[in-house]
XYZ file of C-alpha atoms in Angstrom:
340
model
C 0.005 0.026 -0.047
C 1.249 3.440 -0.575
C 3.153 4.872 2.401
C 0.988 7.624 3.910
C -2.789 7.498 4.730
C -3.525 10.398 2.648
C -1.852 8.226 -0.369
C -3.828 5.431 0.503
C -6.994 7.004 0.280
C -6.016 8.893 -3.158
C -4.547 5.657 -4.727
C -8.311 4.002 -4.792
C -9.868 6.420 -7.389
C -6.783 7.902 -9.209
C -6.667 7.537 -13.178
C -3.681 5.182 -13.572
C -2.740 6.451 -17.183
C -2.678 9.976 -15.615
C -0.414 8.869 -12.604
C 1.910 7.207 -14.852
C 2.439 10.061 -17.302
C 3.005 12.449 -14.322
C 5.765 10.099 -13.031
C 7.156 9.545 -16.441
C 7.650 13.206 -16.728
C 9.151 13.707 -13.267
C 11.359 10.789 -14.300
C 12.576 12.327 -17.553
C 12.858 15.690 -16.188
C 15.052 14.312 -13.333
C 17.303 12.717 -15.963
C 17.639 15.963 -17.951
C 18.452 17.959 -15.193
C 20.917 15.802 -13.716
C 22.527 16.259 -17.201
C 22.287 19.854 -17.213
C 24.032 20.185 -13.530
C 26.912 18.062 -14.955
C 27.244 20.172 -18.233
C 27.193 23.336 -15.894
C 30.055 21.993 -13.592
C 32.183 21.196 -16.613
C 31.733 24.653 -17.970
C 29.447 23.777 -20.841
C 26.710 26.022 -20.137
C 26.931 29.831 -19.857
C 24.616 31.532 -17.384
C 22.753 29.855 -14.376
C 21.354 26.252 -14.275
C 18.045 26.072 -11.904
C 16.690 22.826 -10.956
C 13.230 21.405 -9.849
C 14.713 18.568 -7.780
C 12.037 17.700 -5.259
C 9.244 19.653 -6.764
C 8.731 17.344 -9.718
C 5.570 15.686 -8.451
C 3.860 18.971 -8.120
C 5.115 20.388 -11.474
C 4.259 17.121 -13.648
C 0.796 16.817 -11.787
C -0.049 20.309 -13.149
C 1.356 19.818 -16.381
C -0.305 16.623 -16.830
C -3.580 18.095 -16.072
C -3.452 20.726 -18.804
C -4.375 20.294 -22.218
C -1.691 21.348 -24.982
C -3.087 23.257 -27.851
C -5.878 24.716 -25.525
C -4.589 25.795 -22.133
C -2.035 28.160 -20.987
C 1.116 27.168 -18.860
C 3.420 29.939 -17.551
C 6.211 27.700 -16.228
C 8.795 28.757 -13.201
C 12.443 27.992 -13.191
C 11.785 24.809 -11.308
C 8.966 23.552 -13.789
C 10.859 21.425 -16.152
C 8.783 18.374 -15.215
C 5.506 20.549 -15.887
C 6.893 21.423 -19.073
C 7.833 17.920 -19.991
C 4.128 16.793 -19.044
C 2.755 19.660 -20.861
C 4.461 18.413 -24.222
C 7.510 20.640 -24.352
C 10.246 18.346 -26.208
C 13.569 17.733 -24.489
C 15.324 19.385 -27.556
C 13.671 22.857 -26.737
C 15.407 22.699 -23.129
C 18.849 21.453 -24.241
C 19.046 23.849 -27.318
C 18.347 26.844 -24.975
C 20.933 25.865 -22.405
C 23.532 25.015 -24.927
C 22.968 28.246 -26.822
C 21.751 26.856 -30.168
C 20.320 29.084 -32.622
C 17.502 26.572 -33.355
C 16.033 26.766 -29.864
C 13.017 28.428 -29.253
C 14.663 31.696 -27.877
C 17.207 31.397 -30.971
C 20.195 30.813 -28.572
C 19.883 34.488 -27.055
C 18.822 33.361 -23.663
C 21.336 31.080 -21.663
C 18.742 29.125 -19.701
C 15.324 28.870 -18.515
C 13.796 31.688 -20.190
C 12.070 30.050 -23.022
C 8.613 29.705 -24.100
C 6.454 28.877 -27.413
C 3.522 31.601 -26.948
C 1.200 29.997 -29.892
C 1.373 26.723 -28.049
C 0.291 28.167 -24.946
C 3.467 28.457 -23.284
C 4.621 32.171 -22.319
C 8.632 32.721 -22.250
C 9.299 32.614 -18.539
C 10.674 35.634 -16.936
C 12.209 35.954 -13.618
C 8.857 36.830 -12.410
C 8.195 36.296 -8.694
C 4.545 36.569 -9.527
C 4.137 38.473 -12.445
C 3.204 35.421 -14.438
C -0.029 35.533 -12.679
C -0.743 38.680 -14.354
C 0.403 37.254 -17.452
C -1.865 34.396 -17.527
C -4.835 36.429 -16.342
C -4.218 38.677 -19.429
C -4.135 35.845 -21.847
C -7.251 34.493 -20.236
C -8.852 37.828 -20.701
C -7.861 38.080 -24.227
C -9.246 34.454 -24.880
C -12.660 35.992 -23.032
C -12.607 38.914 -25.631
C -12.545 36.568 -28.569
C -14.930 34.351 -27.434
C -12.444 31.411 -26.986
C -12.663 31.071 -23.192
C -14.651 27.978 -22.909
C -13.309 25.076 -21.586
C -9.647 26.834 -21.127
C -7.608 26.804 -18.049
C -4.541 29.258 -17.198
C -1.952 28.070 -14.850
C 1.129 29.179 -13.478
C 3.674 28.096 -10.350
C 5.241 30.455 -7.931
C 7.456 29.951 -5.005
C 6.492 31.089 -1.348
C 8.665 34.249 -1.854
C 6.507 35.210 -4.529
C 3.409 35.573 -2.521
C 5.050 38.618 -0.732
C 5.254 40.569 -3.884
C 2.772 43.282 -5.281
C 2.677 41.400 -8.906
C 1.196 38.386 -6.962
C -1.426 40.337 -5.072
C -2.382 42.331 -8.070
C -2.777 39.423 -10.341
C -4.392 37.065 -8.223
C -7.006 39.752 -7.087
C -7.577 40.493 -10.672
C -8.320 36.802 -11.525
C -10.642 36.394 -8.523
C -12.781 39.411 -9.247
C -12.979 38.390 -13.141
C -13.510 34.746 -12.036
C -11.086 33.684 -14.540
C -10.250 29.574 -14.890
C -6.810 29.891 -13.218
C -4.866 27.680 -11.176
C -1.952 29.154 -9.191
C 0.599 26.750 -7.678
C 2.463 27.923 -4.810
C 5.563 25.736 -3.973
C 6.250 26.644 -0.630
C 9.961 25.149 -0.606
C 10.961 26.694 2.556
C 13.107 29.462 1.434
C 12.933 32.341 -1.174
C 16.405 31.899 -2.307
C 18.111 31.891 1.231
C 15.705 33.697 3.021
C 13.341 31.144 5.156
C 9.698 31.514 5.247
C 9.526 33.196 8.863
C 10.970 36.056 7.302
C 8.775 35.862 4.174
C 5.297 35.988 5.876
C 3.568 36.135 9.259
C 0.410 34.089 8.321
C 0.331 30.704 10.090
C -0.048 28.900 6.416
C -0.158 30.555 2.879
C -3.365 28.834 2.352
C -4.969 31.243 4.597
C -4.322 33.742 1.769
C -6.522 32.081 -0.554
C -9.848 32.766 1.494
C -8.577 36.718 1.368
C -8.349 36.688 -2.200
C -11.988 34.851 -2.704
C -10.400 31.948 -4.468
C -10.598 27.918 -3.963
C -7.701 26.896 -1.812
C -5.818 23.618 -1.578
C -3.038 22.034 0.457
C -0.975 19.088 -0.460
C 2.037 17.065 0.597
C 4.510 17.913 -2.187
C 6.550 15.037 -1.667
C 3.513 12.522 -2.082
C 3.012 11.866 -5.833
C -0.281 10.374 -5.469
C -1.638 13.158 -3.265
C -0.343 15.892 -5.998
C -2.034 14.327 -8.758
C -5.387 13.970 -6.846
C -5.400 17.547 -5.478
C -3.754 19.238 -8.404
C -5.755 17.514 -11.038
C -8.937 18.397 -9.072
C -8.096 21.938 -9.195
C -7.597 22.042 -12.552
C -10.823 20.442 -12.961
C -12.562 22.940 -10.650
C -11.172 25.934 -12.636
C -12.156 24.250 -16.071
C -15.860 23.837 -14.904
C -16.161 27.312 -14.038
C -15.514 27.530 -10.316
C -12.908 30.571 -10.743
C -9.585 30.436 -9.542
C -7.851 28.029 -7.429
C -4.614 28.197 -5.552
C -2.895 25.188 -4.304
C -0.256 25.406 -1.578
C 2.357 22.544 -1.918
C 4.362 21.566 1.077
C 7.883 20.779 0.196
C 11.699 21.375 0.225
C 13.885 22.321 -2.601
C 16.563 19.536 -2.664
C 19.377 21.769 -4.300
C 20.552 25.132 -3.665
C 18.462 27.970 -5.403
C 20.866 27.487 -8.627
C 23.480 25.070 -9.427
C 25.878 28.066 -8.233
C 24.519 27.906 -4.670
C 25.161 25.146 -2.343
C 22.077 25.383 -0.220
C 24.369 25.357 2.780
C 21.846 27.483 4.631
C 18.996 24.748 4.841
C 19.221 23.263 8.292
C 19.743 19.465 8.379
C 16.807 18.918 10.583
C 14.727 20.230 7.699
C 16.409 18.170 5.161
C 15.561 14.985 7.564
C 12.211 15.823 8.101
C 8.966 14.773 5.944
C 9.317 17.750 3.772
C 13.014 16.457 2.542
C 11.366 13.541 0.927
C 12.425 13.075 -2.568
C 9.170 12.835 -4.591
C 10.664 10.536 -7.081
C 11.925 8.042 -4.517
C 8.578 8.211 -2.738
C 6.664 7.932 -6.141
C 8.409 4.608 -7.098
C 7.077 2.986 -3.851
C 3.725 4.273 -4.343
C 3.599 3.215 -7.931
C 4.873 -0.321 -7.292
C 2.622 -0.706 -4.102
C -0.362 0.299 -5.624
C 0.080 -1.569 -8.985
C 0.213 1.336 -11.213
C 3.791 0.316 -12.384
C 6.355 -2.412 -12.284
C 9.985 -2.444 -10.996
C 10.495 -3.448 -14.781
C 8.839 -1.115 -16.024
C 10.331 1.872 -14.308
C 13.819 0.688 -15.001
C 13.000 0.413 -18.797
C 11.892 3.838 -18.728
C 15.073 4.963 -16.792
C 17.031 3.560 -19.638
C 14.642 5.032 -22.366
C 14.905 8.487 -20.968
C 18.646 8.308 -20.334
C 19.075 7.690 -23.931
C 16.441 10.787 -24.989
C 18.738 13.047 -22.886
C 21.891 11.895 -24.425
C 20.446 12.194 -27.998
C 18.858 15.808 -27.125
C 22.339 17.020 -25.656
C 24.324 15.690 -28.377
C 22.094 17.007 -30.957
C 22.235 20.789 -29.370
C 26.098 20.453 -29.112
C 26.534 20.154 -32.740
C 24.065 22.983 -33.755
C 25.201 26.541 -34.773
C 25.326 29.437 -32.181
C 23.902 32.800 -32.999
C 25.692 35.144 -35.217
C 25.374 38.954 -34.356
C 26.119 39.516 -38.071
C 22.966 37.631 -39.743
C 20.166 38.042 -37.337
C 16.887 39.645 -37.619
C 16.629 40.334 -33.764
C 13.133 39.102 -33.273
C 12.569 38.026 -29.814
C 11.456 34.526 -30.253
C 11.641 31.974 -33.094
C 7.766 31.796 -33.257
C 5.561 34.892 -33.755
C 4.393 36.556 -30.903
C 1.414 39.374 -29.905
C -1.263 37.798 -31.690
C -3.543 34.785 -31.339
C -2.714 34.305 -27.661
């Protein structure tokens, strides 16, 4: 049986294919990011590398709940798993990190600031909550065009973002307009190196949902089965016309803020707590014990995804980098500004 009571309850009525899709995206993202970390440490990547280690269950549960070609997903720096689940090919990531001119940002941005707006994925900015307003604006645009029915817009932020004005303004507007939006707050205990007790004074960030007048949900972000159920339900509620939904996921960032940061400020007692569990290790146990996947399947997926990652890196490394003398200087390789 799954190892927590919450997981035992949720395993009963979860969609098996959905859970497998979420886990596969988690695993593919982890293997890709392990490779990116190695490339960064070997000096092969210019700029920063920011990983989602420990937050994959939350991110992938959101990405897999959205519909590519219809929905909107504004990913955060720790959302490689969500991007993968939403359908972003691995080559988009490796091309961006390795500066290929064939990447979605044409090799002009060194790491995670990539997007494909026409596919419902706006380019990420170092936003600290600003993406809430961006997604809200995109949903308003769909409404004005008469294309909002059945659409969900979603984004992820960290606990630090909830202290910013952009987060407040965006979520308040979404609530007033009753937009079909899902906002995931990954409470990973630190805003860079600032602990939560220096970020907010409320007992639980979930308390803020009531203040904004949006639906509020809380989940153990280290628990795969709980994440699939809670986040999947939040997306369903938004899609069915119940207005914005906010999910607060409790977890711990299992790396530094970026690969340049060793995270030495995280106390050992926190690493050894429930928050410090690795959601992939927990997910493996849950899938096997609930009969959703076998050991052999998981090992086969690891081999397949490792080969995919190696191929995506090798391809991007062979591609040309930008030539300033042969550029049109459009921001993205795909058109922007219309049809959002």
